[in-house]
Each structure stands twice: as C-alpha cells, then as structure tokens.
Coordinates of C-alpha atoms and ligand atoms in Angstrom, one line a residue:
M202 CA 129.9 89.3 87.2
F203 CA 126.2 89.0 86.5
N204 CA 125.7 92.4 84.9
N205 CA 123.4 91.2 82.1
F206 CA 121.9 88.4 84.2
P207 CA 121.2 89.6 87.7
L208 CA 120.4 86.8 90.0
W209 CA 120.1 89.1 93.0
P210 CA 119.1 92.7 93.4
E211 CA 122.0 95.1 94.0
R212 CA 123.6 94.9 97.5
A213 CA 123.6 98.3 99.0
S214 CA 123.2 98.0 102.7
S215 CA 125.4 96.8 105.6
V216 CA 123.3 93.6 106.1
A217 CA 122.8 92.6 102.4
G218 CA 126.0 90.6 102.1
N219 CA 125.2 88.4 105.1
V220 CA 121.6 87.9 104.1
D221 CA 122.8 86.7 100.6
A222 CA 125.5 84.5 102.1
L223 CA 122.9 82.8 104.3
F224 CA 120.5 82.4 101.3
I225 CA 123.3 80.9 99.1
F226 CA 124.3 78.5 102.0
L227 CA 120.6 77.3 102.2
L228 CA 120.5 76.8 98.4
I229 CA 123.7 74.8 98.5
V230 CA 122.6 72.6 101.4
S231 CA 119.2 72.0 99.8
G232 CA 120.8 71.3 96.4
L233 CA 123.3 68.8 97.8
M234 CA 120.5 67.0 99.8
T235 CA 118.3 66.8 96.7
L236 CA 121.2 65.3 94.7
L237 CA 122.0 62.9 97.4
I238 CA 118.4 61.7 97.8
F239 CA 117.9 61.2 94.1
A240 CA 121.3 59.5 93.7
C241 CA 120.4 57.0 96.5
L242 CA 117.0 56.5 95.0
A243 CA 118.4 55.6 91.6
Y244 CA 121.1 53.4 93.0
F245 CA 118.8 51.4 95.3
A246 CA 116.2 51.0 92.6
A247 CA 118.8 49.3 90.4
R248 CA 120.7 47.4 93.2
Y249 CA 117.6 45.9 94.8
R250 CA 115.4 45.5 91.7
Y251 CA 113.2 42.4 91.3
R252 CA 115.0 39.5 89.7
P253 CA 113.2 36.2 88.9
G254 CA 114.2 33.4 91.2
V255 CA 116.1 35.6 93.7
P256 CA 114.2 35.9 97.0
A257 CA 114.0 39.3 98.7
E258 CA 116.6 39.9 101.4
Q259 CA 115.5 41.1 104.8
I260 CA 117.7 44.1 105.9
E261 CA 117.9 45.0 109.6
G262 CA 118.3 48.6 110.8
S263 CA 121.8 50.0 111.5
V264 CA 122.4 52.1 114.6
P265 CA 125.6 53.8 113.3
L266 CA 123.9 54.8 110.1
E267 CA 120.8 56.2 111.9
L268 CA 123.0 58.1 114.3
T269 CA 125.0 59.6 111.4
W270 CA 121.9 60.8 109.5
S271 CA 120.5 62.3 112.7
I272 CA 123.5 64.0 114.2
I273 CA 125.1 65.6 111.1
P274 CA 121.8 67.3 110.1
L275 CA 121.4 68.4 113.7
F276 CA 124.6 70.4 113.4
V277 CA 123.8 71.7 109.9
F278 CA 120.3 72.9 111.0
G279 CA 121.7 74.3 114.3
A280 CA 124.2 76.4 112.3
I281 CA 121.5 77.7 110.0
F282 CA 119.4 78.6 113.0
L283 CA 122.2 80.4 114.8
W284 CA 123.3 82.2 111.6
G285 CA 119.7 83.3 110.8
A286 CA 118.9 84.3 114.4
V287 CA 122.0 86.5 114.7
A288 CA 121.2 88.1 111.3
Y289 CA 117.6 88.6 112.3
F290 CA 118.4 90.3 115.6
K291 CA 120.9 92.5 113.9
E292 CA 118.3 93.6 111.4
R293 CA 115.6 94.0 114.0
T294 CA 117.6 96.2 116.4
P295 CA 118.3 99.7 115.3
P296 CA 121.5 101.3 116.6
A297 CA 120.8 103.8 119.4
D298 CA 122.3 106.7 117.6
A299 CA 120.4 106.2 114.3
T300 CA 118.9 109.1 112.4
E301 CA 115.2 108.9 112.5
V302 CA 112.7 109.1 109.7
Y303 CA 108.9 108.9 110.3
V304 CA 107.0 107.0 107.6
V305 CA 103.2 107.3 107.1
A306 CA 101.8 104.8 104.5
K307 CA 98.4 105.4 102.9
Q308 CA 96.5 104.2 99.9
W309 CA 98.6 104.6 97.8
M310 CA 101.7 106.6 98.7
W311 CA 104.6 106.8 101.2
K312 CA 104.9 110.0 103.2
L313 CA 108.3 110.4 104.8
E314 CA 109.4 113.0 107.3
H315 CA 113.0 113.4 108.5
A316 CA 113.5 114.3 112.2
E317 CA 115.2 117.4 110.9
G318 CA 111.9 118.5 109.3
Q319 CA 112.3 117.6 105.6
R320 CA 109.2 116.0 104.1
E321 CA 109.2 113.8 101.1
I322 CA 106.6 111.7 99.2
N323 CA 107.6 108.4 97.6
E324 CA 111.2 109.4 97.9
L325 CA 113.7 109.2 100.7
H326 CA 117.1 110.9 100.6
V327 CA 119.8 109.3 102.9
P328 CA 123.5 109.6 103.1
V329 CA 125.9 106.8 102.6
G330 CA 127.2 105.1 105.8
R331 CA 124.7 106.5 108.2
D332 CA 122.3 104.4 110.3
V333 CA 118.7 105.3 109.5
K334 CA 115.8 104.2 111.6
M335 CA 112.3 104.3 110.2
I336 CA 109.4 104.7 112.6
M337 CA 106.4 103.6 110.5
T338 CA 102.6 103.6 110.7
S339 CA 99.7 103.5 108.3
Q340 CA 96.7 105.8 107.9
D341 CA 94.5 103.0 106.6
V342 CA 95.3 99.4 105.8
I343 CA 98.4 97.2 106.1
H344 CA 101.2 98.0 103.8
S345 CA 104.8 96.7 103.8
F346 CA 108.0 98.7 103.4
F347 CA 110.3 96.8 101.1
I348 CA 113.7 97.8 99.8
P349 CA 115.2 94.8 98.0
A350 CA 118.7 96.4 97.6
F351 CA 118.9 96.8 101.3
R352 CA 117.3 93.3 102.1
I353 CA 114.8 94.8 104.4
K354 CA 111.0 94.4 104.5
Q355 CA 108.7 95.4 107.3
D356 CA 104.9 95.5 107.6
V357 CA 103.4 98.9 108.2
L358 CA 100.3 98.7 110.4
P359 CA 97.5 101.1 111.2
G360 CA 97.2 102.0 114.9
R361 CA 100.8 101.3 115.9
Y362 CA 104.4 101.9 115.1
T363 CA 106.7 99.3 113.5
V364 CA 110.4 99.9 113.1
A365 CA 113.1 99.1 110.5
W366 CA 116.6 100.3 110.0
F367 CA 119.4 100.2 107.4
R368 CA 122.9 101.6 106.7
A369 CA 123.3 102.3 103.0
T370 CA 126.8 101.4 101.7
K371 CA 126.6 102.6 98.1
S372 CA 125.3 105.8 96.6
G373 CA 122.6 105.3 94.0
T374 CA 118.8 105.2 93.6
Y375 CA 117.0 102.1 94.8
H376 CA 113.5 100.8 94.5
L377 CA 111.0 101.1 97.3
F378 CA 108.0 98.8 97.0
C379 CA 104.9 98.1 99.0
A380 CA 105.0 94.4 99.5
E381 CA 101.5 93.8 101.0
Y382 CA 98.4 93.9 98.8
C383 CA 96.6 97.0 99.9
G384 CA 94.0 97.8 97.2
T385 CA 93.7 98.5 93.5
Q386 CA 96.7 100.8 93.2
H387 CA 99.0 98.5 95.3
S388 CA 101.3 98.0 92.4
G389 CA 101.7 101.7 92.0
M390 CA 102.7 102.3 95.6
I391 CA 106.4 102.5 94.8
G392 CA 109.1 105.0 95.3
S393 CA 112.8 105.4 95.4
I394 CA 115.5 105.6 98.0
V395 CA 118.2 108.1 97.0
V396 CA 121.5 107.4 98.6
Q397 CA 123.9 110.3 98.4
E398 CA 127.5 111.0 99.3
P399 CA 127.5 113.0 102.6
A400 CA 128.4 116.3 100.9
Q401 CA 125.6 116.0 98.4
Y402 CA 123.2 115.0 101.2
E403 CA 124.1 118.1 103.2
A404 CA 123.4 120.3 100.2
W405 CA 120.0 118.5 99.7
M406 CA 119.2 118.8 103.5
N407 CA 119.9 122.6 103.5
G408 CA 117.3 123.2 100.8
G409 CA 113.9 124.0 102.3
S410 CA 113.5 122.6 105.8
T411 CA 110.5 123.6 107.9
G412 CA 112.4 123.2 111.1
P413 CA 112.9 120.0 113.2
L414 CA 109.9 117.7 113.6
S415 CA 110.2 118.0 117.4
A416 CA 109.6 121.8 117.0
S417 CA 106.4 121.2 115.2
G418 CA 105.5 118.7 117.9
E419 CA 106.2 121.3 120.6
K420 CA 103.8 123.7 118.9
I421 CA 101.0 121.1 118.6
F422 CA 101.7 120.2 122.3
A423 CA 101.0 123.8 123.2
E424 CA 98.0 124.2 120.9
L425 CA 96.3 121.2 122.2
G426 CA 96.8 122.4 125.7
C427 CA 98.9 119.4 126.8
V428 CA 101.2 121.8 128.6
T429 CA 98.6 122.6 131.2
C430 CA 98.7 119.1 132.7
H431 CA 102.1 117.8 131.6
R432 CA 104.2 120.5 133.4
N433 CA 108.0 120.5 133.8
D434 CA 107.7 120.0 137.5
S435 CA 105.8 117.5 139.7
Q436 CA 102.8 119.7 140.3
G437 CA 100.9 118.9 137.0
R438 CA 97.8 116.7 136.8
G439 CA 99.7 114.5 134.4
P440 CA 103.2 113.0 134.6
N441 CA 106.2 115.3 133.9
L442 CA 107.5 114.2 130.4
Q443 CA 111.1 115.5 130.8
G444 CA 113.5 112.7 130.4
L445 CA 110.7 110.1 130.1
F446 CA 111.6 108.5 126.8
G447 CA 113.3 105.2 126.9
K448 CA 112.8 104.8 130.7
S449 CA 110.7 102.3 132.5
V450 CA 107.4 103.6 133.9
L451 CA 105.7 102.2 136.9
L452 CA 102.0 101.8 136.2
E453 CA 98.9 101.7 138.4
G454 CA 98.6 98.1 139.6
G455 CA 102.4 97.5 139.8
R456 CA 103.1 96.8 136.2
S457 CA 105.9 98.6 134.4
V458 CA 106.3 99.6 130.7
T459 CA 109.1 101.0 128.7
A460 CA 108.3 104.5 127.4
D461 CA 108.9 103.9 123.7
E462 CA 107.2 105.3 120.6
N463 CA 104.3 102.9 120.8
Y464 CA 103.7 103.8 124.5
I465 CA 103.6 107.5 123.8
R466 CA 101.3 107.0 120.8
E467 CA 98.9 104.9 122.8
S468 CA 99.0 107.3 125.7
I469 CA 97.8 110.1 123.3
L470 CA 95.1 108.0 121.5
D471 CA 94.0 105.8 124.4
P472 CA 95.1 107.5 127.6
G473 CA 93.2 105.1 129.9
A474 CA 95.1 102.1 128.6
K475 CA 98.1 102.6 130.9
I476 CA 97.8 104.9 133.9
V477 CA 101.0 106.0 135.5
N478 CA 101.2 105.0 139.2
G479 CA 99.9 107.9 141.4
Y480 CA 97.9 109.6 138.6
K481 CA 94.2 109.7 137.9
P482 CA 92.7 108.7 134.5
V483 CA 91.6 112.2 133.7
M484 CA 93.3 112.7 130.3
P485 CA 90.8 112.8 127.3
T486 CA 91.5 110.9 124.1
F487 CA 93.0 112.6 121.1
Q488 CA 91.8 109.9 118.7
G489 CA 90.5 111.6 115.6
L490 CA 91.8 115.0 116.7
V491 CA 95.4 114.5 115.6
S492 CA 96.6 113.2 112.2
E493 CA 99.3 110.6 111.9
E494 CA 101.8 113.3 111.0
Q495 CA 100.9 115.4 114.0
L496 CA 101.2 112.2 116.2
N497 CA 104.7 111.6 114.8
A498 CA 105.6 115.2 115.6
L499 CA 104.3 114.8 119.2
V500 CA 106.2 111.6 119.6
A501 CA 109.4 113.3 118.3
Y502 CA 108.8 116.2 120.7
V503 CA 108.4 113.9 123.7
K504 CA 111.6 112.1 122.6
S505 CA 113.5 115.4 122.3
L506 CA 112.8 116.1 126.0
S507 CA 115.1 113.2 126.8
E508 CA 118.0 114.2 124.6
T509 CA 121.2 114.9 126.4
K510 CA 122.0 118.6 126.1
P511 CA 125.6 119.6 125.6
G512 CA 127.5 119.8 128.9
Q513 CA 125.3 117.2 130.6
A514 CA 126.6 113.8 131.6
S515 CA 126.0 111.1 129.0
S516 CA 122.5 109.7 129.1
K517 CA 123.7 106.2 129.6
A518 CA 125.9 107.0 132.6
S519 CA 123.1 108.9 134.4
A520 CA 120.3 106.5 133.4
T521 CA 120.0 105.1 136.9
T522 CA 119.8 108.4 138.6
D523 CA 117.3 109.6 136.0
A524 CA 115.1 106.6 136.6
L525 CA 115.2 107.3 140.3
R526 CA 114.3 110.9 139.8
L527 CA 111.5 109.9 137.4
K528 CA 110.1 107.5 140.0
G529 CA 110.2 110.3 142.6
N530 CA 108.2 112.5 140.3
Q531 CA 105.5 110.0 139.6
V532 CA 104.7 109.0 143.2
E533 CA 103.2 112.1 144.6
Ligands
CUA780 CU1 100.5 99.6 100.1 CU2 100.4 97.6 98.9

C-alpha cells in the first residue's frame, strides 16, 4: 500500500507484525486522547467565557464523572501493559532449539560466527523460518545490534554476553545498524542480514566451513591445558564439565547459579568469582590470554558437552537425574 511512502520499515520477522500493531494501537489511543482534550478545551473556553453582568457559577465535583475518567483509562493502560509485556517476553526469550550465532562487535565492524563454523563480517546469512539466537559481546565499547525489519535491538556490551533472537519470515536483504554511538565511524558500522530460502542457504553453508565452532573450542581447550583439571570423571582438580550447561550449580557458601553463557565466560576470565562447592580456587585467570572469538569457541565447546547424543533419552526428560549426577560429581 505504501510502496512509495514507507511509514514503516519492511516487516520480515515473526514478531514484527505484533510490534507494529501495538505501536499503531498506542498512536490511535494517544491521537484520540489529544483530540478529546483539545475538543473539551475549545468547548469549555466558549461555553464558560466571561460575559459582562453574568456572575461566575461555582461547579461542584462529580463522583460518577471522576470514576469514569479513572476506571476507563485504568483498563486501557492495563491492556497496553499486558500486550507490551507479553510481546517483550516473547522477544526476550529465545526458543530452546534456536540456531546459534556468536557476534563480536568492535570499532567499527560486526564479526559473526555460526555455530557450524562459518565466519562473516558485516553480513549474516540466515534461512527463512528458522529461529536464530545471537550471543553477543563487544571487544571495546558499547554497541547496539539493530535490525529494523525484524523489530529487534539489543545493546552489545564489553565483558559479558547479551542475547537476541529472531525468526525471519521473508527472504531478502535487510539493514543491520549499530544503534549506540560508539566513536567516529559509528555511522559506518552497518551491515546486512541476508535471508535466504532453505535450499539456497544450504548451498551457501556448504561453501567453505572451517568446521563447527565447538571443535575449534575443543582444540583451544586442549591447547590451554584446561583438560588436565577439567577431566571427564570426578577425579580432576576442577569440576567435570560434561552435561554442565543449563544446569544449576551449587557454589561455595550455599548459593546456586545456572550454568549459562555468561557463567562460563566469567569462570574463564574471573575463575575466583564463583567457586563450585567442594573445589578450591586454584584456577588461573585467562583474561588477556584468549580473544573474544576464542572465548566464544570455548563457550560453544562447553555447551556441546551437554548436547544429547543420538540414542540418549531426551535432555528434558533426564534433566533431574542429570542434575543429581552433577551434584554427586561436585561434592567430593
Ligand atoms: Cu558500534 Cu555505534
């Protein structure tokens, strides 16, 4: 309809329609309220204007009127809140089976690495209809990952991971922007998201992979000597990492933490921050020894140790027994 006069960027993700609907609803409500207020203003200004010889009337308050203008807006705002909250949580919670892409932002480019091993700069290829989760960090300052056509925007911070996800619904090439002022070339920190039909995407994927990210991680894990302490049994000086990812970990002092990307990252860079119950704080820091890309590979490797192998029971069904086994491993 608006081909030559685009009011909105293209809608190309599963959440875009709902985000726009909410935005249009807000516009209509605010527009109607503005009209109502100005209409009342004009009417009352005329109706109660000063006339010579006519004394001013004293008008008492009206309970029904006050209840009306309190209760109706309460429901309208309640609806806006609920609608927004549901949309927000949907946009903030990546589906469990999403394909993962690691994003490293730096002044002034985007480095993207697929879990399958493909690396890209300022460009991301994804297939139509697949959930894609981005695990993002920055090498220097704060950046922001913004794809208007998908209606997603997420700050990318140094020193930790933030997450965003989308499901593209339409093939095409869409703008990627940095939406946080990050230095002189900020406006040049742009890229494109190339959404392809699944067959095209397969063809692209098959061209030049360096092997899965988790495999590079396994190599780094061996090179840095991590394997000497993190053994696959309970005899190591550090915790066994098999099946760790996504589980709750009991820490020294009785606290628990969920083993997510940020926990693994912190445990590599600042091992003393969270000591697993029953272990000694003997691990050295790897701050400055591993690059952001190597960190991502290590995280991908630790995650891969929790993936269900064919023939095993589904990870959800055996989560409780895994958690029990994990606990048994940690308390020596
Ligand atoms: Cu990166 Cu602005």
